mmCIF file of C-alpha atoms in Angstrom:
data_model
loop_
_atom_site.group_PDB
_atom_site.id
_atom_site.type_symbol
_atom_site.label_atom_id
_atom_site.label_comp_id
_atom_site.label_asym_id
_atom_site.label_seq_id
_atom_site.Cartn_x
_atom_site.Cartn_y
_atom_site.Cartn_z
ATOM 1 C CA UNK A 209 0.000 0.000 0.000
ATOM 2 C CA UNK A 210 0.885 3.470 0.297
ATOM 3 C CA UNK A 211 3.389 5.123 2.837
ATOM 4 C CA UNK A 212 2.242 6.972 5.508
ATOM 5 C CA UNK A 213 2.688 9.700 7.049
ATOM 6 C CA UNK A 214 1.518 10.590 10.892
ATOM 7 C CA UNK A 215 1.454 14.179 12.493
ATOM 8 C CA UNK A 216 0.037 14.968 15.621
ATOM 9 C CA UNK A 217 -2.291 12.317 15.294
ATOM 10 C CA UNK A 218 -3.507 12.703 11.628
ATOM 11 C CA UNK A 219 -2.923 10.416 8.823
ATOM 12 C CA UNK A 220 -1.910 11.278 5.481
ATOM 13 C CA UNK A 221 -1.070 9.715 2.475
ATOM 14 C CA UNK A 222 2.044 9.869 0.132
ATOM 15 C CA UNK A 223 1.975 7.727 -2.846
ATOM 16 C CA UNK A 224 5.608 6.212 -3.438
ATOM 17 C CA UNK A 225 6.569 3.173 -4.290
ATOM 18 C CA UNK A 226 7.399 0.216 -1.641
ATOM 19 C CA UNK A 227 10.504 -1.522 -1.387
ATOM 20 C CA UNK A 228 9.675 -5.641 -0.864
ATOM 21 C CA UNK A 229 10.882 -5.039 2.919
ATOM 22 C CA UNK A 230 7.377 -3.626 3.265
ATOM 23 C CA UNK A 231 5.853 -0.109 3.988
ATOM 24 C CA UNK A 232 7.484 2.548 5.532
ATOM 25 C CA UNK A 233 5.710 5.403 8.051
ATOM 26 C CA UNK A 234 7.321 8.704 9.043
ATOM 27 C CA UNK A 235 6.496 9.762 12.834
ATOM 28 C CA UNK A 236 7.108 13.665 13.199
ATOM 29 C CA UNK A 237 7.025 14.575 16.640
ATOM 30 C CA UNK A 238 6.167 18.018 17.944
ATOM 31 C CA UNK A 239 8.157 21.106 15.915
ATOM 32 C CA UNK A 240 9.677 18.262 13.458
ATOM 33 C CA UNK A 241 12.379 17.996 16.225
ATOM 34 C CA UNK A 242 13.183 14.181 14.803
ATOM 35 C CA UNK A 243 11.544 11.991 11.503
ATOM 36 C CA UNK A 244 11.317 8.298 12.958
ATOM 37 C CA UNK A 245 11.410 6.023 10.290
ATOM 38 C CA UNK A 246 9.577 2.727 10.832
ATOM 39 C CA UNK A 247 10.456 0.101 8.524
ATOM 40 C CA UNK A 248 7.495 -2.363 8.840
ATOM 41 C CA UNK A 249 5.078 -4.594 6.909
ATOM 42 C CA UNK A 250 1.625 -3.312 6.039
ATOM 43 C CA UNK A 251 -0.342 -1.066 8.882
ATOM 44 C CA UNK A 252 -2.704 -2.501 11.455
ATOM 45 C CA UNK A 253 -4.711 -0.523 13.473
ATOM 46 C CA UNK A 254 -5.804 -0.594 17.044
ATOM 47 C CA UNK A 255 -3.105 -2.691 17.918
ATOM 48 C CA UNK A 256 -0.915 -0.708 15.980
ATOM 49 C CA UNK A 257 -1.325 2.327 17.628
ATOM 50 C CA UNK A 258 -1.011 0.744 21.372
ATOM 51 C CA UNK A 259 2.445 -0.408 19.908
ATOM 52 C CA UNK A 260 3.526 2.988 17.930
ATOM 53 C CA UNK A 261 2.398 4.645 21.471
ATOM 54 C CA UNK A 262 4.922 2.570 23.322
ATOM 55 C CA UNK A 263 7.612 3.271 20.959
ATOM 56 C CA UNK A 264 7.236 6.596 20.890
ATOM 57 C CA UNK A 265 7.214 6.666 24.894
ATOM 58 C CA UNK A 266 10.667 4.482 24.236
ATOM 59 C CA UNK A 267 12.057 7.258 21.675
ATOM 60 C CA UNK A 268 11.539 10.058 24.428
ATOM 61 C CA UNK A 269 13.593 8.084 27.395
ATOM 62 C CA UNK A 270 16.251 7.220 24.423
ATOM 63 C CA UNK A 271 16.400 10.964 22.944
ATOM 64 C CA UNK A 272 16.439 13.318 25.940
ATOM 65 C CA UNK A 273 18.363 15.735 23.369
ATOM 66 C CA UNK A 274 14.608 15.897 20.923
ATOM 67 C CA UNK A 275 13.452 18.446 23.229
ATOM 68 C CA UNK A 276 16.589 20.862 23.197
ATOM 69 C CA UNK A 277 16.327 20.421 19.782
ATOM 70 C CA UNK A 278 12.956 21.230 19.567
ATOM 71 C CA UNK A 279 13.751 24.899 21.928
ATOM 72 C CA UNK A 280 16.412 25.497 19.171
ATOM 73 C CA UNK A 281 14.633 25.199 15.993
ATOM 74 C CA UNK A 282 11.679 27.367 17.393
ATOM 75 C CA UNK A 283 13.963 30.182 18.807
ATOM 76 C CA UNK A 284 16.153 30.079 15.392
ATOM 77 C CA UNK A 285 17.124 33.077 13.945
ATOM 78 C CA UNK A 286 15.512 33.477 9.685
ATOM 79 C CA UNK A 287 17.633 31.137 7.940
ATOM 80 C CA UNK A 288 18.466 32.115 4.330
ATOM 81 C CA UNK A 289 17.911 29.087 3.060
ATOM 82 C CA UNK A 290 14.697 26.967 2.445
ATOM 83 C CA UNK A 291 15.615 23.070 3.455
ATOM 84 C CA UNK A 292 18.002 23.500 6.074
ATOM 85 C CA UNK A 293 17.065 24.797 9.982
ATOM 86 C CA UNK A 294 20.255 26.886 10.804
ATOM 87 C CA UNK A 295 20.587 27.270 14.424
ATOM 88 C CA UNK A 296 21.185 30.400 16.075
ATOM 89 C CA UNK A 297 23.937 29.142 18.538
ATOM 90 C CA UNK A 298 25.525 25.762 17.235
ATOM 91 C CA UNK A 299 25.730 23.086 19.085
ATOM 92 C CA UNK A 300 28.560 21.346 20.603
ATOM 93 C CA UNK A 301 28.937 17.298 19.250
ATOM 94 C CA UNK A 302 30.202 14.927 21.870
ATOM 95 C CA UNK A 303 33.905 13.788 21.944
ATOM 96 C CA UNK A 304 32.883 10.649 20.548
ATOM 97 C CA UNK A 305 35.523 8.308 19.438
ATOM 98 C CA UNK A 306 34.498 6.759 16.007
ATOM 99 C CA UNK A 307 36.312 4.087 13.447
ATOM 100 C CA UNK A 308 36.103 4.870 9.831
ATOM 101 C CA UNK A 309 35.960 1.988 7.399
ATOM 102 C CA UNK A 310 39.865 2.551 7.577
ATOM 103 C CA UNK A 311 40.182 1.349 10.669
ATOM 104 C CA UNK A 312 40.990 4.867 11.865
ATOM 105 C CA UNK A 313 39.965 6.490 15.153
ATOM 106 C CA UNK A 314 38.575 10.017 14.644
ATOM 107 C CA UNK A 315 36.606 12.198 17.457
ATOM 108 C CA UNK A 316 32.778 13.463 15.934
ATOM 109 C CA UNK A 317 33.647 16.616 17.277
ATOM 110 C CA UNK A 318 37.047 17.498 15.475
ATOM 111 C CA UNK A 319 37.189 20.426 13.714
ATOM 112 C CA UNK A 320 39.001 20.372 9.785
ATOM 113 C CA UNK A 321 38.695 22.249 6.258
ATOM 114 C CA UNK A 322 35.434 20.662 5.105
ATOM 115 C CA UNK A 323 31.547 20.971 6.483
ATOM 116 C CA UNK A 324 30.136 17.831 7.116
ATOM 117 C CA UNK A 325 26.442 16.022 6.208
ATOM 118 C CA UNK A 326 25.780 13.708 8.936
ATOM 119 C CA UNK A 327 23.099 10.840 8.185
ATOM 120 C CA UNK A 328 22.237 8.093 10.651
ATOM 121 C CA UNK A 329 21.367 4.756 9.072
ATOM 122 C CA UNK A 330 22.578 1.143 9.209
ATOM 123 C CA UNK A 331 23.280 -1.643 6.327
ATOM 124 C CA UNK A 332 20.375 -3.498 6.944
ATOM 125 C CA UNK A 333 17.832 -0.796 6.394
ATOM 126 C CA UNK A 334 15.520 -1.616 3.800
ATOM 127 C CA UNK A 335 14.845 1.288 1.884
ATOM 128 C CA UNK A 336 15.143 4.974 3.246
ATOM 129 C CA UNK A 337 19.023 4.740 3.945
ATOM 130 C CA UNK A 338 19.862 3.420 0.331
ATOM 131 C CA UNK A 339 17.915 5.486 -1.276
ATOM 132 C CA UNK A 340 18.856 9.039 0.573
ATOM 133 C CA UNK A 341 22.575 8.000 0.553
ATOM 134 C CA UNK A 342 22.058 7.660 -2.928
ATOM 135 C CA UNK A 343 20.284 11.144 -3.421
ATOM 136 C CA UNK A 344 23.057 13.135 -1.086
ATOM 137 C CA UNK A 345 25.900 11.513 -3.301
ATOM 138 C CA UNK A 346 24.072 12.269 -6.651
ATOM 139 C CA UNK A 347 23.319 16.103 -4.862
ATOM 140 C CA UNK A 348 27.156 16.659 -3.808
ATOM 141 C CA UNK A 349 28.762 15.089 -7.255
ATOM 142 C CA UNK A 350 26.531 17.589 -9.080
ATOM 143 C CA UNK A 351 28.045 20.465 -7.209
ATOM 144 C CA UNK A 352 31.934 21.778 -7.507
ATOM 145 C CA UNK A 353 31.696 23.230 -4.453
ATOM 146 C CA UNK A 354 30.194 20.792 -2.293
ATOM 147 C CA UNK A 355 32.777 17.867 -3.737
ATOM 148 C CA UNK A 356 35.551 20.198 -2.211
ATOM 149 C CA UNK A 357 33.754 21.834 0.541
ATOM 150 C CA UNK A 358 31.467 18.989 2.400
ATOM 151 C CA UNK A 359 31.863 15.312 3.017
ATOM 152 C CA UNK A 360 29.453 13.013 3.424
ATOM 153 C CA UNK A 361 29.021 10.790 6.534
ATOM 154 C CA UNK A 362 26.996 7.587 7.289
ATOM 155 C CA UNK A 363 26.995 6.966 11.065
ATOM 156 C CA UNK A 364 25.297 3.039 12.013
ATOM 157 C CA UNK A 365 22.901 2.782 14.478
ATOM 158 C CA UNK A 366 23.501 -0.989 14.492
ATOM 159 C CA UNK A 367 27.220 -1.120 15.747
ATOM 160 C CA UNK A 368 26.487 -5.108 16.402
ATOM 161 C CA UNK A 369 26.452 -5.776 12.610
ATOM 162 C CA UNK A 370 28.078 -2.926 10.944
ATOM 163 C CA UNK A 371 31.639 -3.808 11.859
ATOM 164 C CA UNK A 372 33.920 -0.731 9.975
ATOM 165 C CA UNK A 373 34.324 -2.930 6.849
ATOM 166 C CA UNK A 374 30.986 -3.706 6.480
ATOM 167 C CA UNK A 375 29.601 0.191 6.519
ATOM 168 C CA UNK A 376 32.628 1.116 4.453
ATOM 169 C CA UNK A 377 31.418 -1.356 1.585
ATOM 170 C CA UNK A 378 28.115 -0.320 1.811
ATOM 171 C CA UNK A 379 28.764 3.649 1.882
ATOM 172 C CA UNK A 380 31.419 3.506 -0.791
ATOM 173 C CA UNK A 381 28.988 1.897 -3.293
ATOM 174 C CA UNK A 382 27.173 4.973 -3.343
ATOM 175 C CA UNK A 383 30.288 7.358 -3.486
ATOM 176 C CA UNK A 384 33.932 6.672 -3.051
ATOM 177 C CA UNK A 385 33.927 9.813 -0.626
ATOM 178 C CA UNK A 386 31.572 8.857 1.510
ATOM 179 C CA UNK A 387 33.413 8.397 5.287
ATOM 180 C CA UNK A 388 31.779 5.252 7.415
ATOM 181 C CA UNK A 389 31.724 5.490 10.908
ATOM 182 C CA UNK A 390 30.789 3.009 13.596
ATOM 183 C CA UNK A 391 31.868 2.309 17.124
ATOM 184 C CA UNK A 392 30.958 0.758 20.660
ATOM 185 C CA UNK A 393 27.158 0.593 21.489
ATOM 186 C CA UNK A 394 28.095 2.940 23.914
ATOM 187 C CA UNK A 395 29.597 5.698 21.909
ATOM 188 C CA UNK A 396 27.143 5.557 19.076
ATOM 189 C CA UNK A 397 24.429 6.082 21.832
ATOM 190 C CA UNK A 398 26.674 8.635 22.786
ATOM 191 C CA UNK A 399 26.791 10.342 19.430
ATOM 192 C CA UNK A 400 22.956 9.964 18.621
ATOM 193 C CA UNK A 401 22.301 11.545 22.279
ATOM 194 C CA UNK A 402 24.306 14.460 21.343
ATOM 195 C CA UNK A 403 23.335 15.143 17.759
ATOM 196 C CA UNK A 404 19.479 14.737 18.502
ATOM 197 C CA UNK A 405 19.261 11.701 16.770
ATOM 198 C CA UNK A 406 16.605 9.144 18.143
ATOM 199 C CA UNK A 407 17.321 5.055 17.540
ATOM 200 C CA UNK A 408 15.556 2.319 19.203
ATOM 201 C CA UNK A 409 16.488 -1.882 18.189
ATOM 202 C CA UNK A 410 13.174 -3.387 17.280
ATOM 203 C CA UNK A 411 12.667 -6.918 17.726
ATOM 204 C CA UNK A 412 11.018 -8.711 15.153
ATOM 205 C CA UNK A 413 8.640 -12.184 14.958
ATOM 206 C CA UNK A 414 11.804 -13.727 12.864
ATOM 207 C CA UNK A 415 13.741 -13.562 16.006
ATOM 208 C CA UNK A 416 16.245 -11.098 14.141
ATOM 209 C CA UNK A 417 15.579 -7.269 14.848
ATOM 210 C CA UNK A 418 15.527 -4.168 12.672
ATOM 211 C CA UNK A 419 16.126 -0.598 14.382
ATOM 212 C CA UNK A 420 13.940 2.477 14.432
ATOM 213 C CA UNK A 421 15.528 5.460 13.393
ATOM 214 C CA UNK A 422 15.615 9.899 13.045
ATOM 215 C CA UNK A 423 16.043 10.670 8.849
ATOM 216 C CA UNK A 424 16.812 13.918 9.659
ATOM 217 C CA UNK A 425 20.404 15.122 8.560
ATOM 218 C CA UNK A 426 22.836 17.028 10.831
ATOM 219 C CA UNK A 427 24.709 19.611 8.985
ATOM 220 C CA UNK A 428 28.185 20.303 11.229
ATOM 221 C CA UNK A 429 30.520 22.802 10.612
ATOM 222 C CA UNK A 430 33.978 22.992 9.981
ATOM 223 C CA UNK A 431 34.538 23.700 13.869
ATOM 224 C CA UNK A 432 33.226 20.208 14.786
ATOM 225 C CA UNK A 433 29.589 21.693 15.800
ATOM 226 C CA UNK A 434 26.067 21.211 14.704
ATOM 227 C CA UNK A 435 24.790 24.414 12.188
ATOM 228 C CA UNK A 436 21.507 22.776 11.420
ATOM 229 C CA UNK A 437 19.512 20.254 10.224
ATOM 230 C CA UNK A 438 17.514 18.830 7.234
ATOM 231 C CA UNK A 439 13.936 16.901 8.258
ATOM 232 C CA UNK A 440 12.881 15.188 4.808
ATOM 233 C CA UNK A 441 10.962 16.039 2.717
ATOM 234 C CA UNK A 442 13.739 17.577 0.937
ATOM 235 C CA UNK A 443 13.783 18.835 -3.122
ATOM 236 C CA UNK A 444 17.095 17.860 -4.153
ATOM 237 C CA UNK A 445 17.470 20.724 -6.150
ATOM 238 C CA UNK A 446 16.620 22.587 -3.303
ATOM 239 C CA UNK A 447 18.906 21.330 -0.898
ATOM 240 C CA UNK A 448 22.062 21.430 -2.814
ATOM 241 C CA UNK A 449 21.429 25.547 -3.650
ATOM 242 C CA UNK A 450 21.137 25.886 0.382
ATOM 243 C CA UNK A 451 24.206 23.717 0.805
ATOM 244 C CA UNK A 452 26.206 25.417 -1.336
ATOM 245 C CA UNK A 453 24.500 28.869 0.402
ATOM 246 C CA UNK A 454 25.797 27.605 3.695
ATOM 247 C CA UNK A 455 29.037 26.425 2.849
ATOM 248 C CA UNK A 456 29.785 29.412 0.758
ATOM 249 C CA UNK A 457 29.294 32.236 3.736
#
């Protein structure tokens, strides 16, 4: 069927095609502070809703950091740009100790030449990771300026199956560029925490488990701290004009 979307408690449809995983639903919670994405099969009801209730009251003990980033977006100062919430203050990342598909220790927080385009996903996800790593490489290869001045980054929120060589496989077959990072349960919880990024493990009837996660982008700046974020939907077009705004100033 189609996806759906959920809002304050209304239901609305957007007609898209379904990947064979099954259906997809977008949660948006409050002022858009975090996009859950739910990978599951088709949508019940009653029991359904009991279920998405008690998820959602997992999300808010697992994302303490939603509602700061809720305060943020509202008090923002007018962004110039149409796709991408600037914050007025940014905010500091955690000094989270991350391996790259390298095998290389960095810290999330280090500052360097190049903005960054965080995106929180894992290799088994079934249809929105693939396909928005796919539209942020396509977006920064058709841009001069974003090749040189913003890299790409896939952070797992399943460090129990995406060892570094598995996310750098997976990331580089979208673009070369793209920098994998994983790490200890602990410091990806870390990470999420401090980014704003919600992530629960779902169990499933199969005995396996998928996980729950935010599709909302962080954008961080060259100093190592958050400048803003993208909550889909996003134009493509769109999006890579406001990049290159951003970077650019």
């Amino acid at each position: 069927g189609p996806r759906k979307s959920w809002a304050l408690g209304s239901w609305g449809a957007d007609q898209s095609a379904q990947s064979n995983a099954g259906s997809s639903m977008w949660v948006t919670v409050g002022a858009a502070a975090s996009v859950i994405m739910w990978s599951r099969g088709s949508l019940p009801t009653s029991k359904f809703s009991l279920e998405m209730s008690k998820r959602l009251l997992l999300l808010i003990v697992v994302a303490p950091a939603a509602l700061g980033l809720i305060v943020a977006m509202i008090l923002r100062a007018p962004a110039p740009v149409q796709s991408i919430t600037l914050l007025d203050n940014p905010r500091p990342l955690p000094d989270t100790r991350l391996l790259t598909g390298e095998q290389q220790t960095v810290s999330a927080n280090a500052a360097g030449k190049q903005w960054r385009l965080m995106f929180f996903g894992f290799t088994h996800c079934p249809d929105i990771c693939p396909t928005t790593l796919q539209r942020l490489a396509k977006l920064r290869g058709d841009s001069d300026l974003l090749r040189d001045a913003l890299r790409l980054e896939f952070v797992t929120v399943d460090p129990e199956r995406d060892t570094p060589e598995t996310m750098q496989q997976y990331a580089t077959y979208f673009d070369p560029s793209i920098r994998s990072l994983t790490g200890s349960t602990d410091a990806i919880a870390e990470l999420a925490e401090g980014a704003g990024i919600a992530f629960v493990k779902v169990p499933m009837d199969d005995g396996g488990y998928t996980v729950d996660h935010s599709a909302a982008l962080v954008l961080v700046s060259p100093s190592g701290a958050i400048a803003g974020y993208i909550l889909p939907p996003w134009d493509d077009d769109q999006l890579r004009k406001d990049l290159e705004t951003v970077v650019a100033s």
